[in-house]
Short mmCIF file of C-alpha atoms in Angstrom, two decimals:
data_model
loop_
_atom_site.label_atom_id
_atom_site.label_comp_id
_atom_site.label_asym_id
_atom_site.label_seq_id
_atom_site.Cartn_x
_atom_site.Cartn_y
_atom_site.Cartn_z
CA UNK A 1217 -7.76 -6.32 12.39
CA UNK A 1218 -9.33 -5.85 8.99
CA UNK A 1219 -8.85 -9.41 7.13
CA UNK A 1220 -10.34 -11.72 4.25
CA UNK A 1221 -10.06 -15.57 3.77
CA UNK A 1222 -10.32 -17.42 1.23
CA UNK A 1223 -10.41 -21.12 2.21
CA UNK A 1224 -10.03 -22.95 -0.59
CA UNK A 1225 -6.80 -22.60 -2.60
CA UNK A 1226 -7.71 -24.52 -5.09
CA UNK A 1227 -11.26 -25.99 -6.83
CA UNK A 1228 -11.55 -27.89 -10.10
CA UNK A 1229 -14.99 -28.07 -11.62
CA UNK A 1230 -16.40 -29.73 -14.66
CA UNK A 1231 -17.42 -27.35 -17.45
CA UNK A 1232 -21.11 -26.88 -17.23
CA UNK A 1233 -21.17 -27.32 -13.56
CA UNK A 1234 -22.09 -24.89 -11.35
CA UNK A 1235 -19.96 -22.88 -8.82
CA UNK A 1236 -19.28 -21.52 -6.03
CA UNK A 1237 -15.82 -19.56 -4.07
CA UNK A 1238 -16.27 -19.01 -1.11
CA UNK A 1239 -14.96 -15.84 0.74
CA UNK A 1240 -15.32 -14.76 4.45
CA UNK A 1241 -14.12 -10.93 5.60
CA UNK A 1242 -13.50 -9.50 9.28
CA UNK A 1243 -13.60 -6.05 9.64
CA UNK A 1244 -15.04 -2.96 12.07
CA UNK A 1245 -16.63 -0.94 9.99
CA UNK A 1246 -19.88 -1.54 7.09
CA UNK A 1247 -17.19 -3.82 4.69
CA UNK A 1248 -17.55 -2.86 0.72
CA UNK A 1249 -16.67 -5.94 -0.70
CA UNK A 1250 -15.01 -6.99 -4.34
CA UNK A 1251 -14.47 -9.93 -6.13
CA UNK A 1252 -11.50 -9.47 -9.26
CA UNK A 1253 -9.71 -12.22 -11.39
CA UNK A 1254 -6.51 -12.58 -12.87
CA UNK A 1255 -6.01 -14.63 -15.53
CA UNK A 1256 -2.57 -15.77 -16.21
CA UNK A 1257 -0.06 -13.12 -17.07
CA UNK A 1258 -2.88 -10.86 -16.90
CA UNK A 1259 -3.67 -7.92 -14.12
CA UNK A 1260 -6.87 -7.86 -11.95
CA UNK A 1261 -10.27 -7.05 -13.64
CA UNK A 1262 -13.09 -6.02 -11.46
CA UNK A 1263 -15.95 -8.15 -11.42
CA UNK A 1264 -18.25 -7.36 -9.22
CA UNK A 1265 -18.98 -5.09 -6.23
CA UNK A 1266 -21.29 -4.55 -3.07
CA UNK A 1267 -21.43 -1.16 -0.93
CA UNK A 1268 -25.02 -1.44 0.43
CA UNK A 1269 -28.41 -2.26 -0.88
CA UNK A 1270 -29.65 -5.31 -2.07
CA UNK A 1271 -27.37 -8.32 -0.93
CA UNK A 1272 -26.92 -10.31 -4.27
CA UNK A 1273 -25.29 -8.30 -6.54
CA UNK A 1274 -24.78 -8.95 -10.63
CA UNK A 1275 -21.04 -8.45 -12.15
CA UNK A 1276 -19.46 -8.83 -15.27
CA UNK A 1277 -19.38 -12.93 -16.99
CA UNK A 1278 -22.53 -14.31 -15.68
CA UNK A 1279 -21.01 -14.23 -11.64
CA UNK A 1280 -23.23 -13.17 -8.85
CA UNK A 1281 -22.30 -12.70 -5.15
CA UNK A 1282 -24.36 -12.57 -2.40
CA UNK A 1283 -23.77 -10.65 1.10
CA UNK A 1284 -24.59 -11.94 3.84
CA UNK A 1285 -23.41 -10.39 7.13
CA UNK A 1286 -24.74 -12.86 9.61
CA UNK A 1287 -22.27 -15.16 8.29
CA UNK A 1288 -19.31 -12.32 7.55
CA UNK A 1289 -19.50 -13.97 3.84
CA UNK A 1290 -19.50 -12.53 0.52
CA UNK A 1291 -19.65 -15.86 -1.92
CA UNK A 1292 -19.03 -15.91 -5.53
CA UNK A 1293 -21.28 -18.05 -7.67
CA UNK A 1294 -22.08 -19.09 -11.16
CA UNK A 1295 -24.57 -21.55 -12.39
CA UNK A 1296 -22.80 -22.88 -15.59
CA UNK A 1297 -19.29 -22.43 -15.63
CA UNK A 1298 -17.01 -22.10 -18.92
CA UNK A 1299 -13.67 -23.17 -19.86
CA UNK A 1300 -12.63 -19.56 -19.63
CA UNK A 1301 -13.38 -19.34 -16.36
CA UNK A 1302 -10.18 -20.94 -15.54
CA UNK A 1303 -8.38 -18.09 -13.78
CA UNK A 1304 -7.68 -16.69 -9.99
CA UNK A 1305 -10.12 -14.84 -7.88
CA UNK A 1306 -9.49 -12.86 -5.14
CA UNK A 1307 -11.84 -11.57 -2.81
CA UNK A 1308 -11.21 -7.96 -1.53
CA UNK A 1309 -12.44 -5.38 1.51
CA UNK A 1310 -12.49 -1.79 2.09
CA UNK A 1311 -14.09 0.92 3.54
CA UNK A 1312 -15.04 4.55 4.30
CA UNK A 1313 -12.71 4.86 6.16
CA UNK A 1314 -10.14 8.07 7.07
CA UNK A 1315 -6.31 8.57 6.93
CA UNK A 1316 -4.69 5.94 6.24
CA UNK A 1317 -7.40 3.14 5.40
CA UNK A 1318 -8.66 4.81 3.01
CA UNK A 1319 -6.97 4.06 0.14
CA UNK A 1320 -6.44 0.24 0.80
CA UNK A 1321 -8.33 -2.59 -0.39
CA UNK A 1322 -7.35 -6.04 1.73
CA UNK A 1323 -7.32 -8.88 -0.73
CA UNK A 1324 -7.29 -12.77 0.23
CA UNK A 1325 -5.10 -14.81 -0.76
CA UNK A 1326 -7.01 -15.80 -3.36
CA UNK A 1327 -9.07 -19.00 -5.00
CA UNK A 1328 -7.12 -20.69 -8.31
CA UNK A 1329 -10.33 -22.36 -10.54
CA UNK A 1330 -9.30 -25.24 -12.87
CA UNK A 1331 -12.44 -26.15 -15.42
CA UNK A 1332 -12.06 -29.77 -16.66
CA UNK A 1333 -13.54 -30.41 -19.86
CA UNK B 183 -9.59 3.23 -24.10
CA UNK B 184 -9.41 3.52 -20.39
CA UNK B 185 -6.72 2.14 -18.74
CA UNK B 186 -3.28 1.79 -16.11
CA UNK B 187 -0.28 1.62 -18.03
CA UNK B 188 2.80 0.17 -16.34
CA UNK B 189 6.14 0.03 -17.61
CA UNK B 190 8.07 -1.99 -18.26
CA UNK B 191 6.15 -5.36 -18.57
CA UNK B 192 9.63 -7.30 -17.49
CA UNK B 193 12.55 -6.50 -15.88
CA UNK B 194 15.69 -8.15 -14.32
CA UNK B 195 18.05 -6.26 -12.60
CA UNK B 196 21.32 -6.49 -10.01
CA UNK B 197 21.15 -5.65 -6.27
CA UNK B 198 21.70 -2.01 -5.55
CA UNK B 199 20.96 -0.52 -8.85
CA UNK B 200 18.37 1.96 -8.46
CA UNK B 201 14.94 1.55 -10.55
CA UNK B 202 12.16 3.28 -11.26
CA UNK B 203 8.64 1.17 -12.58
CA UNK B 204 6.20 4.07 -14.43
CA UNK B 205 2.59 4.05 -13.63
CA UNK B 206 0.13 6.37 -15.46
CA UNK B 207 -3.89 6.27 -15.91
CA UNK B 208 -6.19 7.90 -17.92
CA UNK B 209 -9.38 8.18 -16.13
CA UNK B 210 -8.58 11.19 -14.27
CA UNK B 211 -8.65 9.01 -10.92
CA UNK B 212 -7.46 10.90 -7.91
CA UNK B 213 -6.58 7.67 -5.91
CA UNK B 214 -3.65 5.61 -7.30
CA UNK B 215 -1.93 2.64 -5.02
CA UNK B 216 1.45 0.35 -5.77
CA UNK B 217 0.80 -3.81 -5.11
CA UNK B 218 2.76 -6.21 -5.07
CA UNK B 219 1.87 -9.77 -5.24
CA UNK B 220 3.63 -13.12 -3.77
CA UNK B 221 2.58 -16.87 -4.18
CA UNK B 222 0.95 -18.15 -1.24
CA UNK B 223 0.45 -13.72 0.52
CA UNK B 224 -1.88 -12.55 -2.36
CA UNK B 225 -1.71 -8.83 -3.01
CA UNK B 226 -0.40 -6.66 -0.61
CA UNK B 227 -0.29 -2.58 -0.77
CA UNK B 228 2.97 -0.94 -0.58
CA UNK B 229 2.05 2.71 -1.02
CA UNK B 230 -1.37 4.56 -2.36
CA UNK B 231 -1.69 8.52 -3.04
CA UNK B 232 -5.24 9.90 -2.26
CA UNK B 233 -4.18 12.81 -4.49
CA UNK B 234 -1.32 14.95 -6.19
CA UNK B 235 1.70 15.27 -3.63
CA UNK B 236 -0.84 13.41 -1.15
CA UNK B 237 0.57 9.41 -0.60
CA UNK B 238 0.96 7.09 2.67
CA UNK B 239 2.21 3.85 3.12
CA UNK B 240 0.82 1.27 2.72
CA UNK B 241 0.93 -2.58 4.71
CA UNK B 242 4.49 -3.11 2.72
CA UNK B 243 6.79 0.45 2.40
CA UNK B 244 9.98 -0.92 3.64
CA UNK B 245 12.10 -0.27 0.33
CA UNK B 246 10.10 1.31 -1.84
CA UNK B 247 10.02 5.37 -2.56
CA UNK B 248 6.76 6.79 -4.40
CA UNK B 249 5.74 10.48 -6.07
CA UNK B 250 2.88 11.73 -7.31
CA UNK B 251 3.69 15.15 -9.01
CA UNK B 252 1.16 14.76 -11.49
CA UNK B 253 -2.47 13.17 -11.04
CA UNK B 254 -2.06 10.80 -14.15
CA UNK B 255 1.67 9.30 -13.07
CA UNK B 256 2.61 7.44 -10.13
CA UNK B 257 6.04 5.85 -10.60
CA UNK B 258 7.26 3.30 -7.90
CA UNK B 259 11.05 3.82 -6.89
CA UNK B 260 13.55 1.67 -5.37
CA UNK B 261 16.56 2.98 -4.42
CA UNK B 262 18.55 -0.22 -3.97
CA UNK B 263 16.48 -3.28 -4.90
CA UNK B 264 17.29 -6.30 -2.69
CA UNK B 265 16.38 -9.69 -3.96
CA UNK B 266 13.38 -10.61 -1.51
CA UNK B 267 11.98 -7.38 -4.04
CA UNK B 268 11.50 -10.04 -6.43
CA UNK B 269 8.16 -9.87 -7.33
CA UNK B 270 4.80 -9.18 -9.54
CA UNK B 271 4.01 -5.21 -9.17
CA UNK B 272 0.76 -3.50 -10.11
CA UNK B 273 -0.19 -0.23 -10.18
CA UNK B 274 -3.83 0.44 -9.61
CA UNK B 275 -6.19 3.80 -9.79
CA UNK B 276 -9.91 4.76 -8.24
CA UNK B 277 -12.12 7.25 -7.58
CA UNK B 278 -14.43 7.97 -4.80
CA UNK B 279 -17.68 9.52 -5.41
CA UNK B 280 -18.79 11.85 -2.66
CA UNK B 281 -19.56 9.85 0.64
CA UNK B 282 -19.24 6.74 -1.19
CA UNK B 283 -16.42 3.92 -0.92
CA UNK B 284 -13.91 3.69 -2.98
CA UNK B 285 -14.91 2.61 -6.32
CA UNK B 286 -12.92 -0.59 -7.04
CA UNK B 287 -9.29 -0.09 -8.39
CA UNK B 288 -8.50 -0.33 -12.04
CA UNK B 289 -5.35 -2.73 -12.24
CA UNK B 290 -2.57 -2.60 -14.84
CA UNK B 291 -1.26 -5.70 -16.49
CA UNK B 292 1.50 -5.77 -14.06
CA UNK B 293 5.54 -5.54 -14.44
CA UNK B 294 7.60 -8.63 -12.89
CA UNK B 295 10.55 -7.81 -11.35
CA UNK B 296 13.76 -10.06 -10.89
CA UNK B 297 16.28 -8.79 -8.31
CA UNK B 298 20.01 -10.93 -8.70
#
């Protein structure tokens, strides 16, 4: 069955520091993988995607995330992280895939990020 | 400015009394899917529509009634709300270019729901 984890429920990092959420997927078929966040009160924003191609994709705030399906990972990183960073990310799978999972993304349960000053 | 709109924002209500949450985008996005989210399950999909008068269930139907009459609304219906409905709902739209995954859903800002 199609599934993501997330393994760490919660990370505080020092503003300036580096980091990285980690993010590991099963599923069948060629995964298209998503990272959002959601600050609080807020809805999801999209911040980066990978279908196919080059393994470390760019997104949106300085994040990166590299594929690498060896490992079944698909890592979130940033080399200098802000204040506003402090939010939840969620890690998310789907496919090309007929009938019914077509439609569906599978999100993890997702990472909360505290940045201490 | 390109976005989900879900409405309302809040709302507390009694067990039994039927709702209705609106949903409508403005991209023109064929695919449109219902969420909810729980602390400690993450976001889980209750219904998605592929297309006008075209939906399916998703991982979490039990309760929950969708249409999709028109390609820009997608209101989520329950009939008789039960409190374990308590929750954070979003509404979420996508394309698919041709032979390419989906996209990546655009989310609305969400509606929380009390059930009492």
């Amino acid at each position: 069955a199609q599934s993501v984890t997330q393994p760490d429920i919660h990370i505080t990092v020092s503003e300036g520091a580096s980091l990285e959420l980690r993010c590991n997927y099963s599923y069948g078929a060629t995964p298209y993988l998503f990272w959002y966040v959601q600050s609080p009160g807020q809805g999801l924003q999209l911040l980066l995607k990978y279908f196919s191609g080059d393994t470390l994709v760019q997104g949106i705030k300085g994040f990166e995330a590299e594929f690498k399906r060896s490992q079944s990972s698909f890592n979130l990183r940033k080399p200098s992280v802000h204040w506003s960073d402090a939010a939840e990310y969620f890690c998310a799978v789907g496919g090309v895939g007929y009938g019914g999972s077509q439609g569906n993304l599978i999100f993890g349960k997702g990472t909360k990020l505290s940045v201490k000053p | 400015e390109a976005q989900v709109t879900q409405n309302p924002r809040y709302l507390i209500t009694v067990t039994g009394k039927k709702l209705t949450v609106t949903c409508s985008q403005n991209m023109n996005h064929e695919y449109m899917s219902w969420y909810r989210q729980d602390p400690g399950l993450g976001l889980r999909q209750i219904y998605y529509s592929m297309n006008v008068e075209v939906t399916d269930k998703g991982d979490v139907p039990e309760g929950y009634k969708v249409s999709r009459k028109e390609k820009r609304n997608f209101p989520l219906i329950l009939e008789s709300p039960s409190p374990n409905q308590t929750s954070l709902y979003f509404c979420a739209s996508t394309y698919r270019a041709p032979g390419q995954s989906l996209y990546g859903y655009t989310f609305g800002s969400g509606t929380r729901l009390t059930v009492v």
